[in-house]
Short mmCIF file of C-alpha atoms in Angstrom, two decimals:
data_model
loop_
_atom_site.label_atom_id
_atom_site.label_comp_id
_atom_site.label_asym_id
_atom_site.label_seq_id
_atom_site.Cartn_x
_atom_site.Cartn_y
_atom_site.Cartn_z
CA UNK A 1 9.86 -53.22 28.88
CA UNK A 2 11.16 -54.49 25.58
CA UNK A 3 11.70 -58.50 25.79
CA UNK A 4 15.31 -59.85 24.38
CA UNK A 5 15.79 -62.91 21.91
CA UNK A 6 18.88 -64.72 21.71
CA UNK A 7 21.27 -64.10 18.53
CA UNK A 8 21.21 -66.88 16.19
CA UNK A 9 23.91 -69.06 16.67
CA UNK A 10 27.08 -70.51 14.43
CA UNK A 11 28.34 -66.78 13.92
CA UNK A 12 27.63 -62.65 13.55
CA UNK A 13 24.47 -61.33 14.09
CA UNK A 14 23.19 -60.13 10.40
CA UNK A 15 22.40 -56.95 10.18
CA UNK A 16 19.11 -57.28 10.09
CA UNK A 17 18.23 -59.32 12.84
CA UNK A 18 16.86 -57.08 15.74
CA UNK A 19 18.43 -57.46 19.29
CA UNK A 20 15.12 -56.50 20.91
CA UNK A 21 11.47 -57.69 19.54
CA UNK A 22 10.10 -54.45 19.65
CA UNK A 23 12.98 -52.66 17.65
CA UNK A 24 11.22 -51.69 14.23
CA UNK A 25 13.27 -50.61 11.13
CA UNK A 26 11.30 -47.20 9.87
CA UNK A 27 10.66 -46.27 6.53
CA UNK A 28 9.04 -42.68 5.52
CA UNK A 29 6.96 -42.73 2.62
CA UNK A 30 4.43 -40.14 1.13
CA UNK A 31 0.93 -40.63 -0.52
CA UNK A 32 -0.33 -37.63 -1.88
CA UNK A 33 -3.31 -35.91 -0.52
CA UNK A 34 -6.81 -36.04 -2.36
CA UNK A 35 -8.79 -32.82 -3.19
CA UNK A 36 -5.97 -30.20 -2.63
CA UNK A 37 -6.95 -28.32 -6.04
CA UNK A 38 -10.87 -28.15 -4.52
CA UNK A 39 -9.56 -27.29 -1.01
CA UNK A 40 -7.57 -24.08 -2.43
CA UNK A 41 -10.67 -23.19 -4.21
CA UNK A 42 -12.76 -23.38 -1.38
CA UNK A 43 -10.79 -21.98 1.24
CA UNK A 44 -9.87 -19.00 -1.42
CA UNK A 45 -13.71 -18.63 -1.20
CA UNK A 46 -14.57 -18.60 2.54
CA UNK A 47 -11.35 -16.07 2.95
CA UNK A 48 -13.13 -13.94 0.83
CA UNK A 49 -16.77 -13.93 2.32
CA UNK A 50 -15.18 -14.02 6.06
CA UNK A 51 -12.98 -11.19 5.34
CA UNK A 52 -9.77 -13.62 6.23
CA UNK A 53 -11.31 -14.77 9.60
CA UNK A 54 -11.84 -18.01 7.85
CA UNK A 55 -8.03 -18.18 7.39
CA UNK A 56 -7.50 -20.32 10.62
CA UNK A 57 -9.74 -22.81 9.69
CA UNK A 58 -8.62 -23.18 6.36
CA UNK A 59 -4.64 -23.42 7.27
CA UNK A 60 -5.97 -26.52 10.06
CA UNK A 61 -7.75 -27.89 6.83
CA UNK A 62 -5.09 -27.95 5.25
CA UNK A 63 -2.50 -29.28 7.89
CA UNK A 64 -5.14 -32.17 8.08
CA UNK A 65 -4.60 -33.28 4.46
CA UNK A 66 -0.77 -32.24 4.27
CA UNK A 67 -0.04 -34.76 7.59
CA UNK A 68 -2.07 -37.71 6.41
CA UNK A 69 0.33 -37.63 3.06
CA UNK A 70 3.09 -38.41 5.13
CA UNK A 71 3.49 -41.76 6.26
CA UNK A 72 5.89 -43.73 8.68
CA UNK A 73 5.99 -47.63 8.27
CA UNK A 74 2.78 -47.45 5.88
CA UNK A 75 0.87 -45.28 9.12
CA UNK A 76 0.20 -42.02 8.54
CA UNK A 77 0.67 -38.71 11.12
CA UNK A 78 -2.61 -37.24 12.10
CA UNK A 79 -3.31 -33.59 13.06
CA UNK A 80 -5.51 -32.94 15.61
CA UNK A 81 -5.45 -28.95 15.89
CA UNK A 82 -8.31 -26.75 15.17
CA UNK A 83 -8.94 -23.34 13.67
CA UNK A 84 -11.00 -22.17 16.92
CA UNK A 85 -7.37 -22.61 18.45
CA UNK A 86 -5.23 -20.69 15.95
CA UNK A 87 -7.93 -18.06 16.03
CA UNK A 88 -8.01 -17.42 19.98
CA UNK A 89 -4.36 -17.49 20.06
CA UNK A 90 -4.25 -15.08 17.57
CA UNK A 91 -6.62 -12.43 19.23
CA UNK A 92 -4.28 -13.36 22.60
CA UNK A 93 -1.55 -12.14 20.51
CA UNK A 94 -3.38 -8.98 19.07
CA UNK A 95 -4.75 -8.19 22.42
CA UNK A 96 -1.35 -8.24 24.12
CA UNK A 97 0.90 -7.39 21.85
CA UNK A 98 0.04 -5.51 18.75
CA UNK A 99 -2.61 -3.28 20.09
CA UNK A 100 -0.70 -2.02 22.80
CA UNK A 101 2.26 -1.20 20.54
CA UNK A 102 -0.14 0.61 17.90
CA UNK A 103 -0.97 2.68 20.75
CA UNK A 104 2.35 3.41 21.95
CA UNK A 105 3.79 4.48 18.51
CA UNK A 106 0.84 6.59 18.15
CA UNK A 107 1.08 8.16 21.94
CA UNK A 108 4.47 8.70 21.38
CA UNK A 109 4.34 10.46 17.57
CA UNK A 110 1.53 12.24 18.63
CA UNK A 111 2.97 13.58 22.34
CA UNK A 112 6.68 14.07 20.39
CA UNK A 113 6.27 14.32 16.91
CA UNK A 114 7.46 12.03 14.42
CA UNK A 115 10.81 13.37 14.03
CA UNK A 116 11.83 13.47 17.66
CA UNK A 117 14.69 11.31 18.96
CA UNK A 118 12.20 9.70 21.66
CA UNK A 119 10.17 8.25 18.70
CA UNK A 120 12.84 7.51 16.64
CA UNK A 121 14.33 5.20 20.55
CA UNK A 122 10.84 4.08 20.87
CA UNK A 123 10.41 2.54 17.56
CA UNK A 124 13.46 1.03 17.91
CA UNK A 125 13.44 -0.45 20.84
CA UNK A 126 10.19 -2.37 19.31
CA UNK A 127 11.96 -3.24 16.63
CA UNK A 128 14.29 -4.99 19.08
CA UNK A 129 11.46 -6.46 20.65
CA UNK A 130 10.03 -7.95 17.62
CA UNK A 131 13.00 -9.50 16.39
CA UNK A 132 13.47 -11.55 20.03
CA UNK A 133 9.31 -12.49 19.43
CA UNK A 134 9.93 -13.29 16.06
CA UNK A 135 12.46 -16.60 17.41
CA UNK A 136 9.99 -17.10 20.73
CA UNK A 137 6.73 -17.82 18.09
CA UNK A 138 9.46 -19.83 15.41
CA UNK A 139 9.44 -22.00 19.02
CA UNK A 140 6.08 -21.92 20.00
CA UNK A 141 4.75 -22.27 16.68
CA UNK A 142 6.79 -25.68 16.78
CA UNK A 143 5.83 -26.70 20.07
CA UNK A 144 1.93 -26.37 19.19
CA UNK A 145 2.54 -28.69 15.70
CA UNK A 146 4.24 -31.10 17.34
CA UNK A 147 1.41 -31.58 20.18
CA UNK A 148 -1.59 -31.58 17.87
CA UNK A 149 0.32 -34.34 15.92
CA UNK A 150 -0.40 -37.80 16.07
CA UNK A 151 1.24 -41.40 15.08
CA UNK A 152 -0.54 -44.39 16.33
CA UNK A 153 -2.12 -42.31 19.00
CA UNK A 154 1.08 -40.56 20.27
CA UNK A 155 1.34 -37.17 19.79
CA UNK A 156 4.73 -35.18 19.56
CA UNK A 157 6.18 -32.44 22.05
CA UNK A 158 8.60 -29.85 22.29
CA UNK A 159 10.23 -29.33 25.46
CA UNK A 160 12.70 -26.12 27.18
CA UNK A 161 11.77 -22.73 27.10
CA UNK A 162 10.83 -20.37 24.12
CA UNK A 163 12.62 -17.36 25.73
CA UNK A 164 15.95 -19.29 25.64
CA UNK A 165 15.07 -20.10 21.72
CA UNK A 166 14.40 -16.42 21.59
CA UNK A 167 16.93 -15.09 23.02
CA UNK A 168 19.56 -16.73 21.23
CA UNK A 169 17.81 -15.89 17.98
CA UNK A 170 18.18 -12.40 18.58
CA UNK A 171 21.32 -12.23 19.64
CA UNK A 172 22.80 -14.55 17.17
CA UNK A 173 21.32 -12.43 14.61
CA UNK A 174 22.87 -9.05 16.00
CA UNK A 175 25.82 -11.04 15.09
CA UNK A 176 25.01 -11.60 11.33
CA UNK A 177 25.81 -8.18 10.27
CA UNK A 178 28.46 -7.79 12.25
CA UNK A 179 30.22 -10.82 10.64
CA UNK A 180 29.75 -10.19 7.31
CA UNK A 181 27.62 -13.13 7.27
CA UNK A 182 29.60 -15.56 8.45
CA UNK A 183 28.40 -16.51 11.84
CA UNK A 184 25.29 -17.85 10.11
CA UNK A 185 26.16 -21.62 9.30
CA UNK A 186 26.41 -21.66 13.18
CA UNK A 187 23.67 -19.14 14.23
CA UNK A 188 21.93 -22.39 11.73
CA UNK A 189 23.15 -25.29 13.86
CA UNK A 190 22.99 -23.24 16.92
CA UNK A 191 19.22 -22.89 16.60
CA UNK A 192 18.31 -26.43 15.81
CA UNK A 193 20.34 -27.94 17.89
CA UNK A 194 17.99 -25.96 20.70
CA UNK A 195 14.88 -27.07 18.74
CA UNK A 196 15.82 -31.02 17.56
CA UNK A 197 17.17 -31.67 21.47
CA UNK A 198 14.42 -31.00 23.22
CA UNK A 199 11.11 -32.97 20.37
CA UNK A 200 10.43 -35.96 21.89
CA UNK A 201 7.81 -38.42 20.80
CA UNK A 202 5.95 -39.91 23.67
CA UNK A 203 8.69 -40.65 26.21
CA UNK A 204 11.26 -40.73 23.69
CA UNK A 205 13.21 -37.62 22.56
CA UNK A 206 15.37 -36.67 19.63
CA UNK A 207 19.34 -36.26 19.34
CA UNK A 208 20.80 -33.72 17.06
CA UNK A 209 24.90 -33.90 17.00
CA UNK A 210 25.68 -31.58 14.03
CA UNK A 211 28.84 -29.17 14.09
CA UNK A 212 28.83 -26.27 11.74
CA UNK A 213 32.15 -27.12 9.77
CA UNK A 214 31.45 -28.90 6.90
CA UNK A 215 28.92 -26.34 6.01
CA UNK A 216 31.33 -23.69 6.19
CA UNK A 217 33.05 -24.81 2.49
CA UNK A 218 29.53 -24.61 0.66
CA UNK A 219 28.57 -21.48 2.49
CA UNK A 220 31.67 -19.90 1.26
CA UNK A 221 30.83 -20.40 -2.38
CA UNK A 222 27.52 -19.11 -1.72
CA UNK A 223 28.64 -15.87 0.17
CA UNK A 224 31.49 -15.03 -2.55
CA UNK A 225 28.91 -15.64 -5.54
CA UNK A 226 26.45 -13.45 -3.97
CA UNK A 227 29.10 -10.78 -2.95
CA UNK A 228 30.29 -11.23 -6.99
CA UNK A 229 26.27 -10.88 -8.03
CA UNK A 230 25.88 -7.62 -6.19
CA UNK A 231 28.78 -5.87 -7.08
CA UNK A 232 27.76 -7.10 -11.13
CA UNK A 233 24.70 -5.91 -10.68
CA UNK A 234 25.20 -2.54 -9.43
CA UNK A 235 28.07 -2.46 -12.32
CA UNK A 236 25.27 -2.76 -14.66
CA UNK A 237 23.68 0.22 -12.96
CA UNK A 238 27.01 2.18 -12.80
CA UNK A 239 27.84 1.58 -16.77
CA UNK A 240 23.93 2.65 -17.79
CA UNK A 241 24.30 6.18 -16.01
CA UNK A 242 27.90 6.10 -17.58
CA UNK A 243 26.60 5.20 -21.04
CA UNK A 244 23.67 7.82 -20.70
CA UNK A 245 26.40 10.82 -19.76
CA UNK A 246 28.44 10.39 -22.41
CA UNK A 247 25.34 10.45 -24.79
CA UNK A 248 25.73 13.82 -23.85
CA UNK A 249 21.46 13.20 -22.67
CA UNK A 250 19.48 16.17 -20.87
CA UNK A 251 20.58 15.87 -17.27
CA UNK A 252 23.80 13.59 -18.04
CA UNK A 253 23.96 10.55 -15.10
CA UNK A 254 21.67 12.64 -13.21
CA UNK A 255 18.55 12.56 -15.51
CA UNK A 256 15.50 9.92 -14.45
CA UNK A 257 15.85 6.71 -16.18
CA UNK A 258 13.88 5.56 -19.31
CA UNK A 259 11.28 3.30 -19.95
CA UNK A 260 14.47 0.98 -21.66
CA UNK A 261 17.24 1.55 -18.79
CA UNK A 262 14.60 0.49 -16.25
CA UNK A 263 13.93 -2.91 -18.21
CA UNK A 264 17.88 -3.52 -18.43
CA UNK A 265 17.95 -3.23 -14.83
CA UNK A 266 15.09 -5.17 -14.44
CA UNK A 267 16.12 -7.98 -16.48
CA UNK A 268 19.52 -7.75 -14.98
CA UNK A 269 18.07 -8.03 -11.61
CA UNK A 270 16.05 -10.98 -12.09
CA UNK A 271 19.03 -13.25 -14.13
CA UNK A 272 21.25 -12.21 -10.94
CA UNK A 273 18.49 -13.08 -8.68
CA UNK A 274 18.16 -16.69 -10.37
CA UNK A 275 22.22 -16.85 -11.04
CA UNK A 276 22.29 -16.79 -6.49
CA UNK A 277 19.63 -19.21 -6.31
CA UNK A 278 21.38 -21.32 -8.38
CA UNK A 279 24.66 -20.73 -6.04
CA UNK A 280 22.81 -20.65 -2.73
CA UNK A 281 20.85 -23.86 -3.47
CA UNK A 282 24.27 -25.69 -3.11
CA UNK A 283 24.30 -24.21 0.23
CA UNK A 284 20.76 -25.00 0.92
CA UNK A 285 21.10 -28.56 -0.30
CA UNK A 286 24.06 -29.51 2.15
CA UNK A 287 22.79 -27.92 5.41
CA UNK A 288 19.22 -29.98 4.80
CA UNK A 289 21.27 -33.17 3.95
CA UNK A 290 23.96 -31.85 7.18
CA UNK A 291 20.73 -31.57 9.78
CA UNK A 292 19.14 -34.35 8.54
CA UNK A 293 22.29 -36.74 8.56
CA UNK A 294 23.04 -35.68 12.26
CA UNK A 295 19.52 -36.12 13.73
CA UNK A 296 18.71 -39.41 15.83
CA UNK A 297 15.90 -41.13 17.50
CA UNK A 298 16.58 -44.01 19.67
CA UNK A 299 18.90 -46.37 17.68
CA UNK A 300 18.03 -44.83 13.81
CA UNK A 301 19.17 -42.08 12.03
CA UNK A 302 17.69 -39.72 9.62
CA UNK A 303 19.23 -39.42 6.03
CA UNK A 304 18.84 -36.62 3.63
CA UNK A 305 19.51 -36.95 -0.08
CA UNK A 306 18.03 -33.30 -0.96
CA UNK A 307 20.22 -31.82 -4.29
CA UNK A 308 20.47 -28.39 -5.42
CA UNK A 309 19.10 -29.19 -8.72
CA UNK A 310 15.79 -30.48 -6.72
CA UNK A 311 15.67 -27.20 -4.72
CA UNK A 312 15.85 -25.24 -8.36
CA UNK A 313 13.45 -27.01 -10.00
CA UNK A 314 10.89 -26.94 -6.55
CA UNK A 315 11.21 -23.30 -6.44
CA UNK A 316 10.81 -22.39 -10.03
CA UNK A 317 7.72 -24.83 -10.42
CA UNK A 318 5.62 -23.94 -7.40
CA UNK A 319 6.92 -20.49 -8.62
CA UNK A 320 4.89 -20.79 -12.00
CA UNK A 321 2.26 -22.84 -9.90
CA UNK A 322 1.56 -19.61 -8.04
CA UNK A 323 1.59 -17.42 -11.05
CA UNK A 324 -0.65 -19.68 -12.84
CA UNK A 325 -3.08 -19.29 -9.81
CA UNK A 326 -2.70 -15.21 -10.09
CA UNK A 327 -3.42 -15.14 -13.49
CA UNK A 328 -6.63 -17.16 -13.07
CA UNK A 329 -7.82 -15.11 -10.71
CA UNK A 330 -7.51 -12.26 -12.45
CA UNK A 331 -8.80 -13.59 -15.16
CA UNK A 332 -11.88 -14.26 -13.29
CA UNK A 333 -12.03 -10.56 -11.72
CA UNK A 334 -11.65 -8.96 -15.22
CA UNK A 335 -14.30 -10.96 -16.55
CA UNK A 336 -16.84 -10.82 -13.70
CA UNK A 337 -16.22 -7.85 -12.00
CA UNK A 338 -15.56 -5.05 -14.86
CA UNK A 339 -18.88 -5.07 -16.34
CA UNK A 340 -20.53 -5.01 -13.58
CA UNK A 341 -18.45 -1.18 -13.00
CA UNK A 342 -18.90 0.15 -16.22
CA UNK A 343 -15.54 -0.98 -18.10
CA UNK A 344 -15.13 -3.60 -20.86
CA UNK A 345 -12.11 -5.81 -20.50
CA UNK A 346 -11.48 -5.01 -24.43
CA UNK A 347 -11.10 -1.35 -23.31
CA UNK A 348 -8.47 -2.07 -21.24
CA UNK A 349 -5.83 -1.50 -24.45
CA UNK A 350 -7.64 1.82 -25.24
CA UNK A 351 -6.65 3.49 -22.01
CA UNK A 352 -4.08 6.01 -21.43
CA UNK A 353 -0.67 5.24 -21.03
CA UNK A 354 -0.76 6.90 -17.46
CA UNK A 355 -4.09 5.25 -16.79
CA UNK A 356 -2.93 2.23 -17.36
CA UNK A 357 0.52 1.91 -15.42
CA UNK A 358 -2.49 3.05 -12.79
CA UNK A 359 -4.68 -0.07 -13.38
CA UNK A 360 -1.14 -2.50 -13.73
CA UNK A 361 0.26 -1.13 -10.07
CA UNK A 362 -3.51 -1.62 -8.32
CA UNK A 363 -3.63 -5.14 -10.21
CA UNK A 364 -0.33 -6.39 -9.64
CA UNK A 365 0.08 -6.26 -5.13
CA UNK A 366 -3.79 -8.25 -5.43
CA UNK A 367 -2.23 -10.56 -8.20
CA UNK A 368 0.64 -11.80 -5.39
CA UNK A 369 -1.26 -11.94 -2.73
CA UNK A 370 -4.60 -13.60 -4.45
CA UNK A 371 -2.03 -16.05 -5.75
CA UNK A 372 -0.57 -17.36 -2.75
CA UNK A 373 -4.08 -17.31 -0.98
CA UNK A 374 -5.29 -19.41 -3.85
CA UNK A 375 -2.68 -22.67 -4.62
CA UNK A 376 -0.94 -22.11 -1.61
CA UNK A 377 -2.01 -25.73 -0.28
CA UNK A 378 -0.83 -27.43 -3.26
CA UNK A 379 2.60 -25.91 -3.21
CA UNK A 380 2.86 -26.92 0.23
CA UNK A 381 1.95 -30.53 -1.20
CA UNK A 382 4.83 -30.42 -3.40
CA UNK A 383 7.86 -29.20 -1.39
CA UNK A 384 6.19 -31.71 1.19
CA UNK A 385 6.39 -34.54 -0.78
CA UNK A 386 10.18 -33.57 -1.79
CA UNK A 387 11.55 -33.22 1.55
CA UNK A 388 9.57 -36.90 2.76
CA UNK A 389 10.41 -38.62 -0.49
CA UNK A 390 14.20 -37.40 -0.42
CA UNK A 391 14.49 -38.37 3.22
CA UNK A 392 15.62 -42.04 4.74
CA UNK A 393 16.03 -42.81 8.18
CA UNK A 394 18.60 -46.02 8.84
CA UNK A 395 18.11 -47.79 12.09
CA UNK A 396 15.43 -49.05 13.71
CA UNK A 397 13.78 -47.66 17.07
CA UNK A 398 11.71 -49.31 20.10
CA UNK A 399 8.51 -47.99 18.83
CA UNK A 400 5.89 -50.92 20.37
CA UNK A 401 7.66 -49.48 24.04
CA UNK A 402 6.66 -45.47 23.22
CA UNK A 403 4.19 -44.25 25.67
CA UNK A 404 2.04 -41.04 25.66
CA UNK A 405 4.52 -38.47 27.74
CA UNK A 406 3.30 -37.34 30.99
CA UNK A 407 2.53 -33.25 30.98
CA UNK A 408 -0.10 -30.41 30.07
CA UNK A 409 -1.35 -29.94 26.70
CA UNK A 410 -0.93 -26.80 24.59
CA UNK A 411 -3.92 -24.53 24.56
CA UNK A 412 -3.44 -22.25 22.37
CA UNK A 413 -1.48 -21.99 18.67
CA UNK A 414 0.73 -19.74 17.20
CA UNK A 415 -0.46 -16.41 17.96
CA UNK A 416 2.58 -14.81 17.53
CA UNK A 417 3.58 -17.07 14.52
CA UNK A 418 0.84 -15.19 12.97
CA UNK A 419 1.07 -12.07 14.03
CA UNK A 420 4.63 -12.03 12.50
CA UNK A 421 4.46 -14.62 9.43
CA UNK A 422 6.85 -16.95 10.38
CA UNK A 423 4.77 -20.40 10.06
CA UNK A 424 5.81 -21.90 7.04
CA UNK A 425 3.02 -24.56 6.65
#
């Protein structure tokens, strides 16, 4: 039990002066984790030899260094999971889920054919499925975190049931369509509030009082931008077929689009693309700053200062970070592996114009996804670092009273987090 000290006397008690001896003020700070450029690199490596098995190992790796970067009163969070557990959970998961469904779709396409109405219900219905497992592993994923975290030797837990997280996940997000969109802002409280209520650290749980109307004003701008971005973008798409039939081409409006037309659209495409980042950052900005503002532990408060420009300039960067990774990678396949098949690098230019849209669309899907695989940790590093080092909490909290919470451990992590790529970190 906390002790009490008098107040000082001859007037107010300052603001500063803590009511109870144990009440600490709390101050988030972030110290940036050595060796993340070596860790990509070697856990790029050991995904390769294992044939991804090593992928477990490497994402607890690299929860290791990310949590030690963050720091709360100059003490930093610990992770305790391990790869073995990600792993099993995983093969729970494949076991369970996804190899029973394989078979099903394939019993069912094979006893009905793939055009019947009973395969077109049954693939459906999974569908269905998926998207209520989808919001249980968001949960679980959560729950397993915050018990393999540690600060000063108290770990983290997530209480209430996953179902009830799933459940209202799906059916909040039935709702998205049929809204137009709009439901979302509170489909976006609705879920954290069912997440932030029920983390507690040690015997001490979090508060989360947010209501989803002030984020109604920046989600409006948002939706009307984007609604203004589509419609411009398929009026680009509308006055190139336009353009083409009064050209009086082969085919009019009808005939394939050239080498030219594509680029426009491409182009278009991506300055729209950035144009609704640019407008849905806004949005982004305020609902971090809006959850962040409303969540409370004990007697402090969390305080987000994230901007829009901040979310730009963090996507674009770790954006180029990640190309910068594909690139070297490739650069490293072309110069290792094509002489070992036969084909000089230099010959590359010499090759047929067919042949080589051939060699650009077999390159370009292991570009992305040898990319992310490589500097994937130190991206994580950065938007880390952003959230932590644009995040305050005011207050102070009983933290010398916390004790370890009573109840069972978690066992295994995030099968189904995996199984559906919905971890973030």
């Amino acid at each position: 039990m906390s002790s009490t000290t008098a107040p000082p006397t001859g007037g107010t008690v300052p603001p500063s002066y803590n009511v109870h001896a144990n009440e600490e003020r709390l101050e988030l700070s972030w110290r940036h984790p050595k060796g993340l450029w070596n860790l990509s690199l070697v856990n790029f490596g050991l995904r390769l030899i294992t044939l991804g098995i090593y992928h477990f190992w490497a994402k607890t790796e690299v929860r290791k260094r990310l949590w030690s970067g963050i720091r709360i009163n100059g003490e930093p969070l610990t992770y305790t999971g391990r790869g073995l557990e990600l792993f099993l959970g995983f093969l729970i998961v494949a076991g369970v889920v996804l190899l029973p469904t394989a078979l099903l779709v394939a019993g069912v396409m094979i006893a009905f054919g793939p055009d019947s109405p009973v395969y077109f219900a049954v693939v459906f219905a999974l569908y269905a499925v998926f998207f209520f497992l989808i919001g249980v592993a968001v949960y679980r994923a959560m729950r397993y975190r915050l018990a393999r975290t540690r600060w000063r030797g108290i770990r983290g837990s997530l209480d209430g049931n996953p179902m009830t997280y799933g459940w209202t996940y799906f059916w909040t997000g039935l709702l998205v369509p049929l809204t137009a969109g709009w439901i979302t802002p509170w489909r976006s409280v609705k879920l954290q509030e069912l997440m932030t209520n029920n983390i507690r650290f040690g015997d001490r749980s979090l508060k989360f009082t947010a209501q989803p109307g002030p984020l109604y004003a920046p989600f409006a701008v948002m939706w009307v931008g984007g609604l203004f971005l589509y419609f411009a973008f398929f009026g680009v798409i509308i006055a190139i077929a336009a353009l083409k039939a009064q050209s009086g081409a082969p085919g009019g409006a009808k005939a394939p689009p050239t080498p030219t037309e594509i680029g426009i659209i491409v182009v278009a495409g991506i300055i729209f693309l950035l144009l609704f980042m640019l407008v849905s950052a806004w949005y982004q900005a305020r609902l971090t700053n809006h959850f962040a503002n409303n969540t409370h532990f004990a007697n402090a408060t969390f305080r987000g200062n994230v901007t829009a420009g901040g979310l730009i300039w963090l996507t674009i960067s770790n954006l180029l970070i990640l190309a910068g990774g594909a690139l070297l990678v490739c650069a490293v396949v072309a110069i290792v592996v094509l002489p070992f098949i036969g084909l000089d690098p230099q010959q590359l230019a010499r090759v047929e114009s067919r042949s080589a849209l051939q060699v650009v669309a077999t390159l370009v899907p292991l570009l992305i996804l040898l990319s992310f695989g490589l500097l994937m940790p130190v991206v994580q590093a950065r938007a880390l670092r952003y959230v932590i080092e644009h995040l305050s909490i005011e207050g102070t909290a009983p933290l010398a009273d916390i004790i370890q919470a009573s109840g069972s451990d978690v066992r295994f992590g995030e099968g189904l987090a995996e199984a559906f790529d919905v971890d973030a970190i």
